[in-house]
Coordinates of N, CA and C in Angstrom, one line a residue:
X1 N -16.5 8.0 6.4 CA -15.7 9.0 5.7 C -16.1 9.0 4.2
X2 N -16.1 10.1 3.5 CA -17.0 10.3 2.5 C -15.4 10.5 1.3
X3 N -15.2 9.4 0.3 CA -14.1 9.7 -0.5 C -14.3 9.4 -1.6
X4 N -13.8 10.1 -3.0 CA -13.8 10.0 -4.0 C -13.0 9.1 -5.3
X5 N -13.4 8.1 -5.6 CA -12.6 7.1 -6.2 C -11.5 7.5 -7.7
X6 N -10.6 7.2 -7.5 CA -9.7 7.6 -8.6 C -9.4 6.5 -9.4
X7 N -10.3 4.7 -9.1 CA -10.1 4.3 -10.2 C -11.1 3.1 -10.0
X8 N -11.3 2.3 -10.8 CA -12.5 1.2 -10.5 C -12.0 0.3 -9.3
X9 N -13.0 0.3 -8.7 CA -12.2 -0.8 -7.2 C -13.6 -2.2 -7.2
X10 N -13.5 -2.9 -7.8 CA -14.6 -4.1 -7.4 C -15.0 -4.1 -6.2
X11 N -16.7 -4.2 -5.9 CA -17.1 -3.9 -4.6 C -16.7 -2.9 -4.0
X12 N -16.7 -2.0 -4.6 CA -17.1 -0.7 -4.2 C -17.4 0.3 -5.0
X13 N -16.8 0.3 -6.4 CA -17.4 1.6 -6.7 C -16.8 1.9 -8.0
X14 N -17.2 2.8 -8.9 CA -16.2 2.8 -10.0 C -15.6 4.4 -10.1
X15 N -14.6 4.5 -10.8 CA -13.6 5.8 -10.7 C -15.0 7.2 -10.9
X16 N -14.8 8.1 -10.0 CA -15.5 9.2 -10.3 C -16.7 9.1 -9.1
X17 N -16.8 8.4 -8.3 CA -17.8 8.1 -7.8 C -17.5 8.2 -6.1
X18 N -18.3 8.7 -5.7 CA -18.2 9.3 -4.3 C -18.7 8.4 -3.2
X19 N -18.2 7.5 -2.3 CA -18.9 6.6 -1.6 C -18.5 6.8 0.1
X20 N -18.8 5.9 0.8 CA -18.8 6.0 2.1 C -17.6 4.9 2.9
X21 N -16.5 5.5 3.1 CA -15.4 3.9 3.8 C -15.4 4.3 4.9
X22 N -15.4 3.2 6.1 CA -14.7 3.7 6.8 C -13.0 4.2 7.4
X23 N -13.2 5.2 8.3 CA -11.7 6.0 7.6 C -10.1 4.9 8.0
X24 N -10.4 4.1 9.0 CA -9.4 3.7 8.7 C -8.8 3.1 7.2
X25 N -9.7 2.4 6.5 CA -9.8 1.6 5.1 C -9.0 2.7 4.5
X26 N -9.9 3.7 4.7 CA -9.4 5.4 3.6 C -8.0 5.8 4.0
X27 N -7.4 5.7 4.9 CA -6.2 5.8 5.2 C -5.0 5.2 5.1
X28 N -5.3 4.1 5.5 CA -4.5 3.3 5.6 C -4.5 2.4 3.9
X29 N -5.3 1.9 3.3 CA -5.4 1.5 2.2 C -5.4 2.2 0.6
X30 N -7.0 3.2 0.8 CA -7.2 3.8 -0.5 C -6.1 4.9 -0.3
X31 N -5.9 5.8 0.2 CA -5.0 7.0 0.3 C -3.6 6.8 0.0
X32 N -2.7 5.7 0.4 CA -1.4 5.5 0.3 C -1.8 4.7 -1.5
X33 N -2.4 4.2 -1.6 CA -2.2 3.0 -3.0 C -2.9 4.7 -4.0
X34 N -3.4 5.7 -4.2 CA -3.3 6.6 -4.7 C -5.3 6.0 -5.7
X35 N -6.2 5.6 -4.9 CA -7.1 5.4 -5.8 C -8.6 5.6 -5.2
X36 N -7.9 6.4 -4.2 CA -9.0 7.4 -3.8 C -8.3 8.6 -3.4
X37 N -9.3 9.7 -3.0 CA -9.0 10.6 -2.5 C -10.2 11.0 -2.0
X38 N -9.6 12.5 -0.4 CA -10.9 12.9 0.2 C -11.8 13.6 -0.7
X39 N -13.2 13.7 -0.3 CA -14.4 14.3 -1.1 C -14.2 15.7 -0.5
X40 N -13.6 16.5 -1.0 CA -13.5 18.1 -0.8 C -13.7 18.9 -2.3
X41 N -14.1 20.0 -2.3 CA -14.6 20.4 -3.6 C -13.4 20.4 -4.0
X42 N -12.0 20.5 -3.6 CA -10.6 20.5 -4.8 C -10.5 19.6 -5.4
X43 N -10.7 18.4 -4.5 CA -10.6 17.3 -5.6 C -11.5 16.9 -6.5
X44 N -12.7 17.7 -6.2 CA -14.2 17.4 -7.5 C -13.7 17.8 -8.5
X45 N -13.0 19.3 -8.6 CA -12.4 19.6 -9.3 C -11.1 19.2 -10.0
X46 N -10.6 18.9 -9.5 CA -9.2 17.8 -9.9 C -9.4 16.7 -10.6
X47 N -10.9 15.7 -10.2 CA -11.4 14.4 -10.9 C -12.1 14.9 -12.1
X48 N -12.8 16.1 -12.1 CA -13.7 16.5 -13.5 C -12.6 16.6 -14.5
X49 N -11.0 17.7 -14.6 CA -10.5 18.1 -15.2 C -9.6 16.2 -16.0
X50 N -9.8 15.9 -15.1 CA -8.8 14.2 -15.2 C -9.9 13.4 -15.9
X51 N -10.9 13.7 -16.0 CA -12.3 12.9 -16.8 C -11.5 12.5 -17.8
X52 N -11.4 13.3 -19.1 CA -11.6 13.5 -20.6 C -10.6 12.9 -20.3
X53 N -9.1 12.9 -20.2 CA -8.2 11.8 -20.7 C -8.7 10.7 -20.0
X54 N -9.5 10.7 -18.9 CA -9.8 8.9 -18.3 C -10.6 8.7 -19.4
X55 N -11.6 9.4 -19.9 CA -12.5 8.8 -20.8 C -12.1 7.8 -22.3
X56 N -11.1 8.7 -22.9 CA -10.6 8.8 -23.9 C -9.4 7.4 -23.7
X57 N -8.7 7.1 -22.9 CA -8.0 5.8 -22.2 C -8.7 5.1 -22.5
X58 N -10.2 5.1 -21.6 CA -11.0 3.5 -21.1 C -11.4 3.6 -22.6
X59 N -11.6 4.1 -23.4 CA -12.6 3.8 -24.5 C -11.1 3.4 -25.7
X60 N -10.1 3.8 -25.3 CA -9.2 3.0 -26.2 C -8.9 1.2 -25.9
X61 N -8.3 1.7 -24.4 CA -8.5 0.2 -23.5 C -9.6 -1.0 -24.2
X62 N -11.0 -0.2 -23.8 CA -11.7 -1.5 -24.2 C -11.7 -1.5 -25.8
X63 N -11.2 -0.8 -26.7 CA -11.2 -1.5 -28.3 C -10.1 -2.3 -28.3
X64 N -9.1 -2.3 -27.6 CA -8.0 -3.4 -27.6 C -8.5 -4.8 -26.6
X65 N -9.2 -4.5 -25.9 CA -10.3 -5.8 -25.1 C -11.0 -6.4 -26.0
X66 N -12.2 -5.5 -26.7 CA -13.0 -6.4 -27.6 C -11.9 -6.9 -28.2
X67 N -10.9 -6.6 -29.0 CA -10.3 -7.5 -30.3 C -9.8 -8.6 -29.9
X68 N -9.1 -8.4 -28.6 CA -8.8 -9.9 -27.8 C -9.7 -10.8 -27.7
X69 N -10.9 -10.0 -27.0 CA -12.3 -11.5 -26.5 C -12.5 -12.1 -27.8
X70 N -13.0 -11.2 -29.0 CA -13.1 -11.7 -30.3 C -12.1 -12.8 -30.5
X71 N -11.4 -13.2 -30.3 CA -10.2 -14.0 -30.5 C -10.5 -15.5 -30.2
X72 N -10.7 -15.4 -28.5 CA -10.7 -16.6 -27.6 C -12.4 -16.7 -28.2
X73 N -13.0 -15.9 -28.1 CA -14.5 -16.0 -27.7 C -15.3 -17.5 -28.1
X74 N -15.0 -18.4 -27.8 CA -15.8 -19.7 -28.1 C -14.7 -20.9 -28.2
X75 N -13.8 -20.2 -28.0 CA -12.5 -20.9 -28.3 C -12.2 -22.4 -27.3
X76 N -11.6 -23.1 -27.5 CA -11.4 -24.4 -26.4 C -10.1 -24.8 -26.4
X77 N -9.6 -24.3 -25.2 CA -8.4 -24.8 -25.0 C -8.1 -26.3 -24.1
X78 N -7.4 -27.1 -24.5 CA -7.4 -28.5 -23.4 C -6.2 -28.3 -22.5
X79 N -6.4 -29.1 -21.8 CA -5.4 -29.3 -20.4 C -5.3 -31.1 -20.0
X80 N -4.4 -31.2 -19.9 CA -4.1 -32.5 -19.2 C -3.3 -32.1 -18.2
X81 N -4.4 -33.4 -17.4 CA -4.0 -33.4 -15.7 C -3.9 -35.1 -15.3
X82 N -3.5 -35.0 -14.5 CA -3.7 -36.7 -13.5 C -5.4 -36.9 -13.1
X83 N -5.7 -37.8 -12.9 CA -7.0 -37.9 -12.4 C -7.3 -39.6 -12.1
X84 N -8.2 -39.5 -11.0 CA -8.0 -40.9 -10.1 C -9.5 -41.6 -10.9
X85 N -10.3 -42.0 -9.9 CA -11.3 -42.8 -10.0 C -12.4 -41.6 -9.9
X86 N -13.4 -42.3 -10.9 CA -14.6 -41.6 -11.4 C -14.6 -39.8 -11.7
X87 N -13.5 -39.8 -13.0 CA -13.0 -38.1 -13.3 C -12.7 -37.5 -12.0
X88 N -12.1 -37.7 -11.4 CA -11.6 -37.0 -10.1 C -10.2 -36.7 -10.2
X89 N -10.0 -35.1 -10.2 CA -8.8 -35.1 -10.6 C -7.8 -34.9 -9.4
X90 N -6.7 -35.5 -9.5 CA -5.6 -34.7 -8.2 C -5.1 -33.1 -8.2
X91 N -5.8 -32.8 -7.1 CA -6.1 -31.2 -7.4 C -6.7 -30.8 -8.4
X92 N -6.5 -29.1 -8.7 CA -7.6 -28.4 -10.1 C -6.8 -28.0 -11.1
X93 N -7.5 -27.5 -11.9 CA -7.2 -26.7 -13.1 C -7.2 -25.0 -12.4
X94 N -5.9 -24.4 -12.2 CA -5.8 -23.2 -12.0 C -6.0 -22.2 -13.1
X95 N -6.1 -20.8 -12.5 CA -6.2 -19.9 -13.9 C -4.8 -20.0 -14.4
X96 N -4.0 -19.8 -13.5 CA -2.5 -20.2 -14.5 C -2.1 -20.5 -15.5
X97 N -2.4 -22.3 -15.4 CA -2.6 -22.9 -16.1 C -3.3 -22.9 -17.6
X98 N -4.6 -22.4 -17.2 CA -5.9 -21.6 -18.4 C -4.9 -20.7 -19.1
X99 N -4.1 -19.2 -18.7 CA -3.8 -18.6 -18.9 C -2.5 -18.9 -19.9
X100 N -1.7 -20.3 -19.2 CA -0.4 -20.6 -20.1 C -0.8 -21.5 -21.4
X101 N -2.3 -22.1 -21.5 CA -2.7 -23.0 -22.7 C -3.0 -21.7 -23.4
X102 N -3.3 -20.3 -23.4 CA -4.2 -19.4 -24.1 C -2.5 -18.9 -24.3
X103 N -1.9 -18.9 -24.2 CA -0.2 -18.2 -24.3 C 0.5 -19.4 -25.4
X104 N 0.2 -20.7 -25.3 CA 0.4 -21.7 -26.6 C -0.3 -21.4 -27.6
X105 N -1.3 -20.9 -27.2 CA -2.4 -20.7 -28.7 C -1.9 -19.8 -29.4
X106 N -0.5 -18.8 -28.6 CA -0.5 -17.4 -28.8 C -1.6 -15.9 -28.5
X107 N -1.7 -16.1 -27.4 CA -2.9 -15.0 -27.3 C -2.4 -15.1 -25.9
X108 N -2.0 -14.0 -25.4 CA -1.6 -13.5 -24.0 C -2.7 -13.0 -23.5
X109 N -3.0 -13.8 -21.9 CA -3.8 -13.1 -21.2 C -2.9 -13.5 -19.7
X110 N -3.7 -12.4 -19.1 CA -3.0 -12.4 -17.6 C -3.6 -13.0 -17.1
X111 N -3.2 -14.2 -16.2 CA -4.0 -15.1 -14.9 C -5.1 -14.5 -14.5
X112 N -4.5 -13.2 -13.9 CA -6.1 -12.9 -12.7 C -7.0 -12.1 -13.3
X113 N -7.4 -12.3 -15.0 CA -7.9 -11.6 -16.1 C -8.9 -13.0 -16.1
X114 N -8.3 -14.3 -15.9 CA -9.2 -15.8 -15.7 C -10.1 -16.0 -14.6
X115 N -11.8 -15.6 -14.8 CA -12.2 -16.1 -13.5 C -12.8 -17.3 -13.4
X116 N -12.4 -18.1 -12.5 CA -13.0 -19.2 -12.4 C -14.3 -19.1 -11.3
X117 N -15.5 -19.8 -11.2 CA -16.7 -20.0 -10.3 C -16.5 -20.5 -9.5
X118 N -15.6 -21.5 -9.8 CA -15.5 -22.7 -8.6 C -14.2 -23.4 -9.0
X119 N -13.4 -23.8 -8.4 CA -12.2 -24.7 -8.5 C -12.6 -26.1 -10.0
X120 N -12.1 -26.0 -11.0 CA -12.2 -27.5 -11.6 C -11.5 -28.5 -10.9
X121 N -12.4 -29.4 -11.2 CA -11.6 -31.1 -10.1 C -12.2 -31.8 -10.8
X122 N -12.8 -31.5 -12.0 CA -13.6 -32.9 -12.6 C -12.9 -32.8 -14.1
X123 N -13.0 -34.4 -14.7 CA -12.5 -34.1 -16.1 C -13.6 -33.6 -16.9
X124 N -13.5 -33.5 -18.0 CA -14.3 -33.1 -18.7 C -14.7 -31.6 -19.6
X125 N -15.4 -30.9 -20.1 CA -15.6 -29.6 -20.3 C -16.3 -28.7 -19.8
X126 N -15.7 -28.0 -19.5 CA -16.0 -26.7 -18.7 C -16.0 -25.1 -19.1
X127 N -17.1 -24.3 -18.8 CA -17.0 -22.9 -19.3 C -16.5 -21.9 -18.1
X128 N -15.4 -21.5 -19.2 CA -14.3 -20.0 -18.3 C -14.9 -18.7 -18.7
X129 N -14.7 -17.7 -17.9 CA -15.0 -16.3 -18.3 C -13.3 -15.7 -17.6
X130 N -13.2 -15.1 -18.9 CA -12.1 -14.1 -19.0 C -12.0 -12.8 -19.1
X131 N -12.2 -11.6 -17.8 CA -12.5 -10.4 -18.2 C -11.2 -9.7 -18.2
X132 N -11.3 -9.1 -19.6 CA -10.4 -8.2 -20.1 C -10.5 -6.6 -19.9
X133 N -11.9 -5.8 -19.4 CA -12.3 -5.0 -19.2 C -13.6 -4.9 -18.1
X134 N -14.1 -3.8 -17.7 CA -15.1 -3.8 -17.2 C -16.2 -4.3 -17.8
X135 N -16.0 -3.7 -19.0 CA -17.3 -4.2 -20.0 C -17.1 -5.2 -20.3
X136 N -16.0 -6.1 -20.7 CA -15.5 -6.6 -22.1 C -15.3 -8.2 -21.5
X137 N -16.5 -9.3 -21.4 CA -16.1 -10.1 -21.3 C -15.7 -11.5 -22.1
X138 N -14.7 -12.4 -22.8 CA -15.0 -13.6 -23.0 C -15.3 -14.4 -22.4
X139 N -16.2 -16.2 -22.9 CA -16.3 -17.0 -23.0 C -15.2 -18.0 -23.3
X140 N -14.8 -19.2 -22.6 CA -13.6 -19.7 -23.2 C -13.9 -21.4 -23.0
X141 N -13.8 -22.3 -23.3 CA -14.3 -24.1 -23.2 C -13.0 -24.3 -22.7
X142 N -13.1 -24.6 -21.8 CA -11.8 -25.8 -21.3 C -12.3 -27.0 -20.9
X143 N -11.5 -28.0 -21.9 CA -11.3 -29.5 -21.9 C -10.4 -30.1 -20.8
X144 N -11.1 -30.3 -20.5 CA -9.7 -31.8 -19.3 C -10.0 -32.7 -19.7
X145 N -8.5 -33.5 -19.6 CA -8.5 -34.5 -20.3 C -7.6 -35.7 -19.3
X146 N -7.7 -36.6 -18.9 CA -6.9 -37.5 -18.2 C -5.5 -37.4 -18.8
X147 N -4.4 -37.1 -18.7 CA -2.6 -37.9 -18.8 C -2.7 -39.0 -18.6
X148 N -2.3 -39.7 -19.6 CA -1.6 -40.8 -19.8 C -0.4 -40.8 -19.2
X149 N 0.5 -40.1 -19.0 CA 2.0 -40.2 -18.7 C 1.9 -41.0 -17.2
X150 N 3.1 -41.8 -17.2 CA 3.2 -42.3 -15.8 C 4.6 -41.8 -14.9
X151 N 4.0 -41.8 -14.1 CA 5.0 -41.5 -13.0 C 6.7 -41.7 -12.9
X152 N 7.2 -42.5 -13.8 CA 8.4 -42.9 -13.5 C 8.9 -44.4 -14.0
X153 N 10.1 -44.6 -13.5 CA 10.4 -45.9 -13.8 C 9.9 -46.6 -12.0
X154 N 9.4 -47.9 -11.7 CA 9.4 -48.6 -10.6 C 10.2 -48.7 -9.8

């Protein structure tokens, strides 16, 4: 089924762009959540006339992205965690986490704006990417660091 995207969908396609789902996906998913629609000439016409304010948005959007990345961009935020024998930590460093040391710094970003490659479990420093746009990515250093704090009284 041949349908027309009404907004950037990762792995698949970006708004304005005509691709191939199959139709249950298109019904049951893109159709109700409002970020596709069928490819019939009404809606070609519908998405042309909706361009210029999308255009005019995304090109505001991402000047408020760059001025954020500019911010973090090289930046190093630390984290302290537990960690056992030979930098091994108990469990990882989540985006969360990333997300709430960049919120100390004062600079709000959203979790799932944090991508991580792979789960951290080791101490040490590590490079994050933070996408704030399609275009618009930072760079970010995260330190782990072993805690000292102990568990409790005996």
């Amino acid at each position: 089924m041949k349908v027309i995207l009404a907004d950037d969908i990762r792995g698949l396609g970006n708004r304005g762009e005509t691709v191939t789902v199959k139709p249950g996906y298109a019904r049951n998913f893109l159709f109700p959540q409002g970020i596709a629609w069928e490819a019939n000439d009404a809606n070609v016409r519908r998405l042309s006339e909706e361009k210029k304010k999308y255009d005019e948005k995304t090109l505001r959007e991402k000047g408020v992205a760059e001025e954020v990345a500019r911010k973090i961009e090289g930046a190093t935020v630390v984290i302290s965690k537990k960690a056992g024998d030979e930098d091994q930590l108990y469990g990882s460093v989540t985006a969360s986490e990333i997300a709430d040391a960049l919120a100390a710094k004062g600079i709000e970003v959203d979790r799932r704006r944090v991508e991580l490659a792979e789960p951290i479990r080791r101490l040490g420093s590590h490079t994050v990417h933070v996408r704030f746009h399609r275009d618009v990515v930072a760079t970010l250093n995260v330190e782990v660091q072993a805690s000292n704090a102990s568990s409790g009284p005996a």
